[in-house]
mmCIF file of C-alpha atoms and ligand atoms in Angstrom:
data_model
loop_
_atom_site.group_PDB
_atom_site.id
_atom_site.type_symbol
_atom_site.label_atom_id
_atom_site.label_comp_id
_atom_site.label_asym_id
_atom_site.label_seq_id
_atom_site.Cartn_x
_atom_site.Cartn_y
_atom_site.Cartn_z
ATOM 1 C CA UNK E 1118 -7.637 -41.505 31.629
ATOM 2 C CA UNK E 1119 -8.319 -44.877 30.112
ATOM 3 C CA UNK E 1120 -11.920 -44.100 28.268
ATOM 4 C CA UNK E 1121 -11.983 -40.846 25.705
ATOM 5 C CA UNK E 1122 -15.165 -39.377 24.618
ATOM 6 C CA UNK E 1123 -14.782 -38.052 21.234
ATOM 7 C CA UNK E 1124 -18.088 -35.613 19.536
ATOM 8 C CA UNK E 1125 -17.475 -33.397 16.633
ATOM 9 C CA UNK E 1126 -20.579 -30.378 16.539
ATOM 10 C CA UNK E 1127 -21.461 -27.136 15.537
ATOM 11 C CA UNK E 1128 -21.467 -27.048 11.473
ATOM 12 C CA UNK E 1129 -19.092 -29.747 9.651
ATOM 13 C CA UNK E 1130 -15.821 -28.851 7.932
ATOM 14 C CA UNK E 1131 -13.872 -31.273 5.405
ATOM 15 C CA UNK E 1132 -11.256 -32.408 7.781
ATOM 16 C CA UNK E 1133 -13.378 -33.638 10.768
ATOM 17 C CA UNK E 1134 -13.437 -37.581 9.783
ATOM 18 C CA UNK E 1135 -9.672 -36.772 9.502
ATOM 19 C CA UNK E 1136 -9.419 -36.201 13.123
ATOM 20 C CA UNK E 1137 -11.744 -38.632 14.559
ATOM 21 C CA UNK E 1138 -9.471 -41.102 12.845
ATOM 22 C CA UNK E 1139 -6.099 -39.862 14.637
ATOM 23 C CA UNK E 1140 -8.131 -38.822 17.734
ATOM 24 C CA UNK E 1141 -9.494 -42.975 17.482
ATOM 25 C CA UNK E 1142 -6.335 -44.394 16.314
ATOM 26 C CA UNK E 1143 -3.785 -42.541 18.866
ATOM 27 C CA UNK E 1144 -6.261 -44.143 22.000
ATOM 28 C CA UNK E 1145 -6.009 -46.682 21.185
ATOM 29 C CA UNK E 1146 -2.505 -47.003 20.473
ATOM 30 C CA UNK E 1147 -2.171 -45.797 23.971
ATOM 31 C CA UNK E 1148 -4.169 -48.794 24.751
ATOM 32 C CA UNK E 1149 -7.224 -46.388 25.917
ATOM 33 C CA UNK E 1150 -10.888 -46.609 24.853
ATOM 34 C CA UNK E 1151 -12.887 -44.393 22.504
ATOM 35 C CA UNK E 1152 -16.235 -43.962 23.136
ATOM 36 C CA UNK E 1153 -18.237 -41.892 20.004
ATOM 37 C CA UNK E 1154 -20.738 -39.330 20.707
ATOM 38 C CA UNK E 1155 -22.855 -38.854 17.612
ATOM 39 C CA UNK E 1156 -24.932 -35.454 17.008
ATOM 40 C CA UNK E 1157 -22.833 -33.788 18.655
ATOM 41 C CA UNK E 1158 -23.990 -32.686 22.372
ATOM 42 C CA UNK E 1159 -27.537 -33.573 21.592
ATOM 43 C CA UNK E 1160 -26.247 -37.371 21.177
ATOM 44 C CA UNK E 1161 -24.157 -36.619 24.120
ATOM 45 C CA UNK E 1162 -27.679 -36.008 26.105
ATOM 46 C CA UNK E 1163 -30.186 -38.658 24.310
ATOM 47 C CA UNK E 1164 -26.897 -41.521 25.216
ATOM 48 C CA UNK E 1165 -26.495 -41.487 21.262
ATOM 49 C CA UNK E 1166 -22.989 -43.448 21.714
ATOM 50 C CA UNK E 1167 -20.773 -46.456 21.490
ATOM 51 C CA UNK E 1168 -17.136 -48.003 21.411
ATOM 52 C CA UNK E 1169 -15.114 -47.208 19.048
ATOM 53 C CA UNK E 1170 -12.583 -49.195 17.351
ATOM 54 C CA UNK E 1171 -9.547 -49.515 14.954
ATOM 55 C CA UNK E 1172 -12.250 -50.535 11.935
ATOM 56 C CA UNK E 1173 -14.564 -47.682 12.994
ATOM 57 C CA UNK E 1174 -12.511 -45.589 11.089
ATOM 58 C CA UNK E 1175 -11.278 -47.173 8.557
ATOM 59 C CA UNK E 1176 -11.825 -45.430 4.634
ATOM 60 C CA UNK E 1177 -12.343 -42.101 6.171
ATOM 61 C CA UNK E 1178 -9.473 -39.839 6.316
ATOM 62 C CA UNK E 1179 -10.447 -39.005 2.811
ATOM 63 C CA UNK E 1180 -14.326 -37.890 3.439
ATOM 64 C CA UNK E 1181 -15.929 -34.841 3.886
ATOM 65 C CA UNK E 1182 -18.334 -34.448 6.404
ATOM 66 C CA UNK E 1183 -18.193 -36.183 9.933
ATOM 67 C CA UNK E 1184 -18.809 -39.663 10.401
ATOM 68 C CA UNK E 1185 -19.978 -39.139 13.952
ATOM 69 C CA UNK E 1186 -22.565 -37.139 12.374
ATOM 70 C CA UNK E 1187 -23.080 -33.153 13.964
ATOM 71 C CA UNK E 1188 -25.704 -30.905 15.672
ATOM 72 C CA UNK E 1189 -26.249 -27.518 16.856
ATOM 73 C CA UNK E 1190 -27.609 -28.375 20.347
ATOM 74 C CA UNK E 1191 -29.784 -26.163 21.720
ATOM 75 C CA UNK E 1192 -30.584 -28.325 24.596
ATOM 76 C CA UNK E 1193 -26.756 -28.278 25.590
ATOM 77 C CA UNK E 1194 -27.436 -24.600 26.861
ATOM 78 C CA UNK E 1195 -29.838 -25.758 29.810
ATOM 79 C CA UNK E 1196 -28.484 -27.563 32.645
ATOM 80 C CA UNK E 1197 -31.347 -29.963 32.552
ATOM 81 C CA UNK E 1198 -29.621 -30.687 29.516
ATOM 82 C CA UNK E 1199 -26.137 -31.447 30.662
ATOM 83 C CA UNK E 1200 -27.201 -32.855 34.044
ATOM 84 C CA UNK E 1201 -28.942 -35.584 31.501
ATOM 85 C CA UNK E 1202 -25.092 -35.295 29.569
ATOM 86 C CA UNK E 1203 -23.378 -36.028 33.194
ATOM 87 C CA UNK E 1204 -25.603 -38.812 34.262
ATOM 88 C CA UNK E 1205 -24.299 -40.520 30.311
ATOM 89 C CA UNK E 1206 -20.746 -40.023 31.453
ATOM 90 C CA UNK E 1207 -21.439 -42.027 34.631
ATOM 91 C CA UNK E 1208 -23.025 -44.650 33.022
ATOM 92 C CA UNK E 1209 -20.394 -44.685 29.876
ATOM 93 C CA UNK E 1210 -17.583 -44.648 32.219
ATOM 94 C CA UNK E 1211 -16.515 -41.549 30.410
ATOM 95 C CA UNK E 1212 -13.360 -39.851 31.974
ATOM 96 C CA UNK E 1213 -12.203 -37.092 29.207
ATOM 97 C CA UNK E 1214 -13.955 -35.429 25.892
ATOM 98 C CA UNK E 1215 -12.834 -34.487 23.297
ATOM 99 C CA UNK E 1216 -14.646 -31.572 21.193
ATOM 100 C CA UNK E 1217 -14.012 -30.949 17.194
ATOM 101 C CA UNK E 1218 -15.946 -27.821 16.670
ATOM 102 C CA UNK E 1219 -16.339 -23.824 16.854
ATOM 103 C CA UNK E 1220 -16.295 -21.435 19.222
ATOM 104 C CA UNK E 1221 -19.964 -22.448 20.174
ATOM 105 C CA UNK E 1222 -18.859 -25.828 21.077
ATOM 106 C CA UNK E 1223 -16.196 -24.826 22.845
ATOM 107 C CA UNK E 1224 -18.243 -22.587 25.236
ATOM 108 C CA UNK E 1225 -20.812 -25.908 26.109
ATOM 109 C CA UNK E 1226 -17.326 -28.191 26.641
ATOM 110 C CA UNK E 1227 -16.182 -25.023 29.114
ATOM 111 C CA UNK E 1228 -19.115 -24.945 30.853
ATOM 112 C CA UNK E 1229 -19.933 -28.906 31.051
ATOM 113 C CA UNK E 1230 -16.053 -28.677 32.235
ATOM 114 C CA UNK E 1231 -16.786 -25.698 34.736
ATOM 115 C CA UNK E 1232 -20.037 -27.334 36.593
ATOM 116 C CA UNK E 1233 -18.116 -31.365 36.402
ATOM 117 C CA UNK E 1234 -14.841 -31.203 35.912
ATOM 118 C CA UNK E 1235 -14.536 -33.484 33.256
ATOM 119 C CA UNK E 1236 -11.326 -32.695 31.570
ATOM 120 C CA UNK E 1237 -12.104 -31.726 27.899
ATOM 121 C CA UNK E 1238 -9.443 -30.412 25.074
ATOM 122 C CA UNK E 1239 -11.227 -28.882 21.999
ATOM 123 C CA UNK E 1240 -9.789 -29.247 18.603
ATOM 124 C CA UNK E 1241 -10.885 -26.439 15.356
ATOM 125 C CA UNK E 1242 -13.032 -27.834 13.229
ATOM 126 C CA UNK E 1243 -14.747 -24.357 11.236
ATOM 127 C CA UNK E 1244 -14.673 -23.603 7.424
ATOM 128 C CA UNK E 1245 -14.734 -20.490 9.291
ATOM 129 C CA UNK E 1246 -11.809 -19.991 10.618
ATOM 130 C CA UNK E 1247 -12.437 -17.408 12.791
ATOM 131 C CA UNK E 1248 -11.170 -18.965 16.289
ATOM 132 C CA UNK E 1249 -9.078 -17.299 18.095
ATOM 133 C CA UNK E 1250 -5.413 -18.618 19.450
ATOM 134 C CA UNK E 1251 -5.156 -20.676 15.963
ATOM 135 C CA UNK E 1252 -3.874 -19.684 12.542
ATOM 136 C CA UNK E 1253 -6.142 -22.421 10.847
ATOM 137 C CA UNK E 1254 -9.399 -24.319 11.893
ATOM 138 C CA UNK E 1255 -9.362 -27.790 9.965
ATOM 139 C CA UNK E 1256 -11.687 -27.676 6.783
ATOM 140 C CA UNK E 1257 -10.954 -24.001 6.257
ATOM 141 C CA UNK E 1258 -8.416 -24.772 3.689
ATOM 142 C CA UNK E 1259 -10.958 -27.048 1.768
ATOM 143 C CA UNK E 1260 -13.025 -24.457 1.903
ATOM 144 C CA UNK E 1261 -11.458 -21.931 0.272
ATOM 145 C CA UNK E 1262 -10.130 -24.347 -2.323
ATOM 146 C CA UNK E 1263 -13.397 -25.228 -2.430
ATOM 147 C CA UNK E 1264 -14.393 -20.836 -3.529
ATOM 148 C CA UNK E 1265 -11.455 -20.410 -5.559
ATOM 149 C CA UNK E 1266 -12.549 -23.264 -7.827
ATOM 150 C CA UNK E 1267 -16.047 -22.081 -8.371
ATOM 151 C CA UNK E 1268 -14.298 -18.612 -9.110
ATOM 152 C CA UNK E 1269 -12.065 -20.222 -12.040
ATOM 153 C CA UNK E 1270 -15.145 -21.889 -13.396
ATOM 154 C CA UNK E 1271 -17.222 -18.687 -12.977
ATOM 155 C CA UNK E 1272 -14.628 -16.712 -15.022
ATOM 156 C CA UNK E 1273 -15.235 -18.828 -17.896
ATOM 157 C CA UNK E 1274 -18.130 -17.804 -18.567
ATOM 158 C CA UNK E 1275 -18.045 -14.238 -17.172
ATOM 159 C CA UNK E 1276 -15.244 -13.503 -19.905
ATOM 160 C CA UNK E 1277 -17.391 -15.113 -22.716
ATOM 161 C CA UNK E 1278 -20.577 -12.992 -21.371
ATOM 162 C CA UNK E 1279 -18.494 -9.955 -20.452
ATOM 163 C CA UNK E 1280 -20.439 -10.045 -17.247
ATOM 164 C CA UNK E 1281 -19.791 -8.853 -13.746
ATOM 165 C CA UNK E 1282 -20.515 -11.690 -10.834
ATOM 166 C CA UNK E 1283 -21.087 -11.231 -7.672
ATOM 167 C CA UNK E 1284 -20.338 -14.623 -5.706
ATOM 168 C CA UNK E 1285 -21.565 -14.756 -1.844
ATOM 169 C CA UNK E 1286 -19.753 -17.069 0.267
ATOM 170 C CA UNK E 1287 -19.792 -18.314 3.380
ATOM 171 C CA UNK E 1288 -18.967 -16.513 6.869
ATOM 172 C CA UNK E 1289 -21.467 -14.796 9.222
ATOM 173 C CA UNK E 1290 -19.471 -12.868 11.479
ATOM 174 C CA UNK E 1291 -16.391 -13.661 9.713
ATOM 175 C CA UNK E 1292 -14.572 -12.836 6.184
ATOM 176 C CA UNK E 1293 -11.611 -14.997 6.816
ATOM 177 C CA UNK E 1294 -13.098 -17.362 3.283
ATOM 178 C CA UNK E 1295 -14.610 -14.521 1.689
ATOM 179 C CA UNK E 1296 -10.809 -12.330 2.401
ATOM 180 C CA UNK E 1297 -8.641 -15.839 1.510
ATOM 181 C CA UNK E 1298 -10.431 -16.769 -1.746
ATOM 182 C CA UNK E 1299 -10.397 -13.170 -2.736
ATOM 183 C CA UNK E 1300 -7.316 -12.927 -2.894
ATOM 184 C CA UNK E 1301 -6.292 -16.470 -4.372
ATOM 185 C CA UNK E 1302 -8.854 -15.653 -7.457
ATOM 186 C CA UNK E 1303 -8.290 -12.314 -8.199
ATOM 187 C CA UNK E 1304 -11.289 -10.772 -7.296
ATOM 188 C CA UNK E 1305 -11.844 -6.694 -7.453
ATOM 189 C CA UNK E 1306 -13.819 -6.476 -4.706
ATOM 190 C CA UNK E 1307 -14.365 -8.340 -1.129
ATOM 191 C CA UNK E 1308 -16.736 -7.467 0.647
ATOM 192 C CA UNK E 1309 -16.150 -8.718 4.675
ATOM 193 C CA UNK E 1310 -17.838 -7.769 8.393
ATOM 194 C CA UNK E 1311 -14.946 -6.615 9.633
ATOM 195 C CA UNK E 1312 -14.706 -3.441 7.026
ATOM 196 C CA UNK E 1313 -17.345 -1.332 6.313
ATOM 197 C CA UNK E 1314 -18.003 -0.521 2.258
ATOM 198 C CA UNK E 1315 -18.523 1.476 -0.150
ATOM 199 C CA UNK E 1316 -20.557 0.926 -2.614
ATOM 200 C CA UNK E 1317 -19.756 3.731 -4.835
ATOM 201 C CA UNK E 1318 -16.388 2.969 -5.043
ATOM 202 C CA UNK E 1319 -16.909 -0.444 -5.722
ATOM 203 C CA UNK E 1320 -18.758 0.404 -8.328
ATOM 204 C CA UNK E 1321 -16.354 2.819 -9.761
ATOM 205 C CA UNK E 1322 -13.433 0.461 -9.581
ATOM 206 C CA UNK E 1323 -15.575 -1.245 -11.711
ATOM 207 C CA UNK E 1324 -16.883 1.072 -14.733
ATOM 208 C CA UNK E 1325 -12.943 2.038 -14.661
ATOM 209 C CA UNK E 1326 -11.834 -1.865 -15.318
ATOM 210 C CA UNK E 1327 -14.523 -1.927 -18.203
ATOM 211 C CA UNK E 1328 -13.255 1.061 -19.969
ATOM 212 C CA UNK E 1329 -9.311 -0.231 -19.633
ATOM 213 C CA UNK E 1330 -10.551 -3.200 -21.496
ATOM 214 C CA UNK E 1331 -11.591 -5.805 -18.754
ATOM 215 C CA UNK E 1332 -13.728 -8.401 -19.874
ATOM 216 C CA UNK E 1333 -15.306 -9.434 -16.271
ATOM 217 C CA UNK E 1334 -15.300 -8.774 -13.066
ATOM 218 C CA UNK E 1335 -15.540 -10.921 -9.493
ATOM 219 C CA UNK E 1336 -16.658 -9.479 -6.514
ATOM 220 C CA UNK E 1337 -16.815 -11.313 -3.797
ATOM 221 C CA UNK E 1338 -18.960 -11.315 -0.862
ATOM 222 C CA UNK E 1339 -18.866 -12.706 2.727
ATOM 223 C CA UNK E 1340 -22.598 -13.673 3.714
ATOM 224 C CA UNK E 1341 -22.114 -11.669 7.031
ATOM 225 C CA UNK E 1342 -20.847 -8.344 5.036
ATOM 226 C CA UNK E 1343 -24.496 -7.987 2.888
ATOM 227 C CA UNK E 1344 -26.815 -10.213 0.660
ATOM 228 C CA UNK E 1345 -24.900 -10.835 -2.723
ATOM 229 C CA UNK E 1346 -28.571 -10.347 -4.324
ATOM 230 C CA UNK E 1347 -28.754 -7.003 -2.885
ATOM 231 C CA UNK E 1348 -25.021 -6.191 -3.729
ATOM 232 C CA UNK E 1349 -25.851 -7.573 -7.227
ATOM 233 C CA UNK E 1350 -29.177 -4.974 -7.565
ATOM 234 C CA UNK E 1351 -27.659 -1.960 -6.260
ATOM 235 C CA UNK E 1352 -24.425 -2.953 -9.021
ATOM 236 C CA UNK E 1353 -26.334 -3.420 -11.372
ATOM 237 C CA UNK E 1354 -28.397 0.044 -10.995
ATOM 238 C CA UNK E 1355 -25.314 1.828 -10.411
ATOM 239 C CA UNK E 1356 -23.097 1.141 -13.091
ATOM 240 C CA UNK E 1357 -25.647 -0.826 -15.460
ATOM 241 C CA UNK E 1358 -23.006 -3.174 -15.792
ATOM 242 C CA UNK E 1359 -24.653 -7.659 -17.059
ATOM 243 C CA UNK E 1360 -24.411 -8.943 -13.498
ATOM 244 C CA UNK E 1361 -24.969 -12.275 -12.548
ATOM 245 C CA UNK E 1362 -24.947 -13.647 -8.428
ATOM 246 C CA UNK E 1363 -23.832 -17.110 -7.631
ATOM 247 C CA UNK E 1364 -24.159 -17.994 -4.243
ATOM 248 C CA UNK E 1365 -21.537 -21.084 -2.735
ATOM 249 C CA UNK E 1366 -23.781 -21.707 0.343
ATOM 250 C CA UNK E 1367 -23.419 -25.370 1.512
ATOM 251 C CA UNK E 1368 -21.159 -26.906 -1.259
ATOM 252 C CA UNK E 1369 -18.629 -24.969 0.966
ATOM 253 C CA UNK E 1370 -18.889 -27.061 3.591
ATOM 254 C CA UNK E 1371 -18.544 -30.716 1.447
ATOM 255 C CA UNK E 1372 -16.231 -32.394 -0.430
ATOM 256 C CA UNK E 1373 -12.852 -34.466 -0.130
ATOM 257 C CA UNK E 1374 -10.265 -32.574 2.252
ATOM 258 C CA UNK E 1375 -7.377 -31.555 1.422
ATOM 259 C CA UNK E 1376 -3.772 -32.576 2.222
ATOM 260 C CA UNK E 1377 -3.170 -30.079 4.435
ATOM 261 C CA UNK E 1378 -6.896 -30.315 6.094
ATOM 262 C CA UNK E 1379 -6.132 -34.041 6.884
ATOM 263 C CA UNK E 1380 -2.817 -33.470 7.822
ATOM 264 C CA UNK E 1381 -3.912 -30.544 10.199
ATOM 265 C CA UNK E 1382 -6.325 -33.049 11.429
ATOM 266 C CA UNK E 1383 -4.073 -35.875 11.926
ATOM 267 C CA UNK E 1384 -2.036 -33.934 14.011
ATOM 268 C CA UNK E 1385 -4.613 -31.985 16.339
ATOM 269 C CA UNK E 1386 -6.345 -35.290 16.804
ATOM 270 C CA UNK E 1387 -3.519 -36.859 17.739
ATOM 271 C CA UNK E 1388 -2.229 -34.010 19.942
ATOM 272 C CA UNK E 1389 -5.351 -34.095 22.153
ATOM 273 C CA UNK E 1390 -4.905 -37.781 23.165
ATOM 274 C CA UNK E 1391 -1.782 -36.930 24.515
ATOM 275 C CA UNK E 1392 -3.068 -34.150 26.796
ATOM 276 C CA UNK E 1393 -5.905 -35.856 27.904
ATOM 277 C CA UNK E 1394 -3.455 -38.453 28.819
ATOM 278 C CA UNK E 1395 -1.385 -36.221 30.210
ATOM 279 C CA UNK E 1396 -3.585 -34.804 32.800
ATOM 280 C CA UNK E 1397 -4.864 -31.706 31.381
ATOM 281 C CA UNK E 1398 -8.075 -30.346 32.146
ATOM 282 C CA UNK E 1399 -9.061 -27.728 29.609
ATOM 283 C CA UNK E 1400 -7.100 -27.087 26.742
ATOM 284 C CA UNK E 1401 -7.124 -26.340 22.483
ATOM 285 C CA UNK E 1402 -4.854 -27.490 20.862
ATOM 286 C CA UNK E 1403 -4.063 -24.724 18.021
ATOM 287 C CA UNK E 1404 -1.170 -24.004 14.878
ATOM 288 C CA UNK E 1405 0.272 -20.997 15.391
ATOM 289 C CA UNK E 1406 3.014 -20.085 13.062
ATOM 290 C CA UNK E 1407 3.758 -23.760 11.773
ATOM 291 C CA UNK E 1408 4.102 -24.731 15.446
ATOM 292 C CA UNK E 1409 1.275 -27.024 17.045
ATOM 293 C CA UNK E 1410 0.518 -25.578 20.516
ATOM 294 C CA UNK E 1411 -1.822 -25.755 23.171
ATOM 295 C CA UNK E 1412 -3.853 -22.946 25.095
ATOM 296 C CA UNK E 1413 -6.364 -22.749 27.528
ATOM 297 C CA UNK E 1414 -10.087 -23.696 25.646
ATOM 298 C CA UNK E 1415 -11.804 -20.802 27.533
ATOM 299 C CA UNK E 1416 -8.703 -17.917 25.941
ATOM 300 C CA UNK E 1417 -10.630 -19.367 22.690
ATOM 301 C CA UNK E 1418 -14.431 -18.910 22.448
ATOM 302 C CA UNK E 1419 -13.876 -15.756 24.882
ATOM 303 C CA UNK E 1420 -11.369 -13.658 22.050
ATOM 304 C CA UNK E 1421 -12.697 -12.634 18.500
ATOM 305 C CA UNK E 1422 -9.795 -13.500 16.135
ATOM 306 C CA UNK E 1423 -8.199 -10.592 14.212
ATOM 307 C CA UNK E 1424 -8.562 -10.804 9.815
ATOM 308 C CA UNK E 1425 -5.434 -9.628 8.534
ATOM 309 C CA UNK E 1426 -6.638 -6.441 7.417
ATOM 310 C CA UNK E 1427 -3.050 -5.988 5.457
ATOM 311 C CA UNK E 1428 -4.092 -8.878 3.242
ATOM 312 C CA UNK E 1429 -7.363 -6.847 2.190
ATOM 313 C CA UNK E 1430 -5.928 -4.391 0.745
ATOM 314 C CA UNK E 1431 -3.313 -6.021 -0.479
ATOM 315 C CA UNK E 1432 -6.259 -7.996 -2.515
ATOM 316 C CA UNK E 1433 -7.509 -4.429 -3.715
ATOM 317 C CA UNK E 1434 -3.882 -3.071 -4.746
ATOM 318 C CA UNK E 1435 -3.421 -6.732 -6.932
ATOM 319 C CA UNK E 1436 -6.918 -6.112 -8.241
ATOM 320 C CA UNK E 1437 -6.701 -2.790 -9.137
HETATM 321 O O1 LIG B 2072 -19.712 -22.289 11.109
HETATM 322 C C1 LIG B 2072 -19.587 -22.191 9.831
HETATM 323 C C2 LIG B 2072 -20.838 -21.910 8.656
HETATM 324 O O2 LIG B 2072 -20.810 -22.635 7.581
HETATM 325 C C3 LIG B 2072 -21.166 -20.351 8.911
HETATM 326 O O3 LIG B 2072 -20.357 -19.909 7.634
HETATM 327 C C4 LIG B 2072 -22.515 -20.167 8.356
HETATM 328 O O4 LIG B 2072 -23.167 -19.164 8.121
HETATM 329 C C5 LIG B 2072 -23.383 -21.324 8.982
HETATM 330 O O5 LIG B 2072 -22.220 -22.242 9.205
HETATM 331 C C6 LIG B 2072 -24.437 -21.863 8.424
HETATM 332 O O6 LIG B 2072 -24.515 -22.766 9.363
HETATM 333 P P1 LIG B 2072 -25.974 -23.807 8.809
HETATM 334 O O7 LIG B 2072 -25.391 -24.773 8.152
HETATM 335 O O8 LIG B 2072 -26.599 -24.234 10.196
HETATM 336 O O9 LIG B 2072 -27.410 -23.222 8.597
#
């Protein structure tokens, strides 16, 4: 394994740059060469790639986004697209591939491996933290901290005006960001796709709180559970409370990664290189109970990661 290729794919997440830096520098440390593929699998198909060196990754550990850029490639889902990518594997002398991304990206890497036998290693990078087999994916901690900072600010104005705020956060299929930020931000209710909710109960809780003298309330809604706007309208109609909606959107994906995400990315990036050098064929790097682990890539994207619903219960108890 002399030449390792690397790409970032799917939604970007803060810490991807730290992972890129780790892959490049650990590979060079072991005397290997790295080919950086731009724009994910789209760049793989279009031969948008080139060699990386120590300086290509200088001054990026603290930056959000991904210097390799990213894409959600529809073409890589076709056999013709993957055949084109395989031609580029030969052209650039690529002997192994590291993919930083989420479950869709891992599915792409897995099928490519099954068709062409190119060794692949996945590094979980998504703010959604919805990848089975790892407690954390790169970017989740930063995104949660971004949301908590937003909640802190919203609380200031919510208290001043005695308002109810609905904060819609990302998570198409996953309530991870909503749950973690809602617990940390002391939200009155957290609506997640993994659990049915009853808006009547949410309204009753709000009314009880205001009767007890609460000056404001914050309700977190994962985008996959409901539209924040609709929830806001319904609550206003049911309770008559002064209700405002904030949709945090893509700002949750940007920003300087936290120390946790930088360290996670650095450790996982280095481990991914080790796995390829050791001759592994199809693995994902993960973190379980504080330890770095490896697992078969297909276990990661074929299984659904369960959300800790006990935490959801706890958040409700603590925000009574
Ligand atoms: O997968 C990460 C994520 O940020 C989801 O939480 C969100 O639903 C989605 O990406 C948004 O994707 P896009 O940026 O392509 O609209």
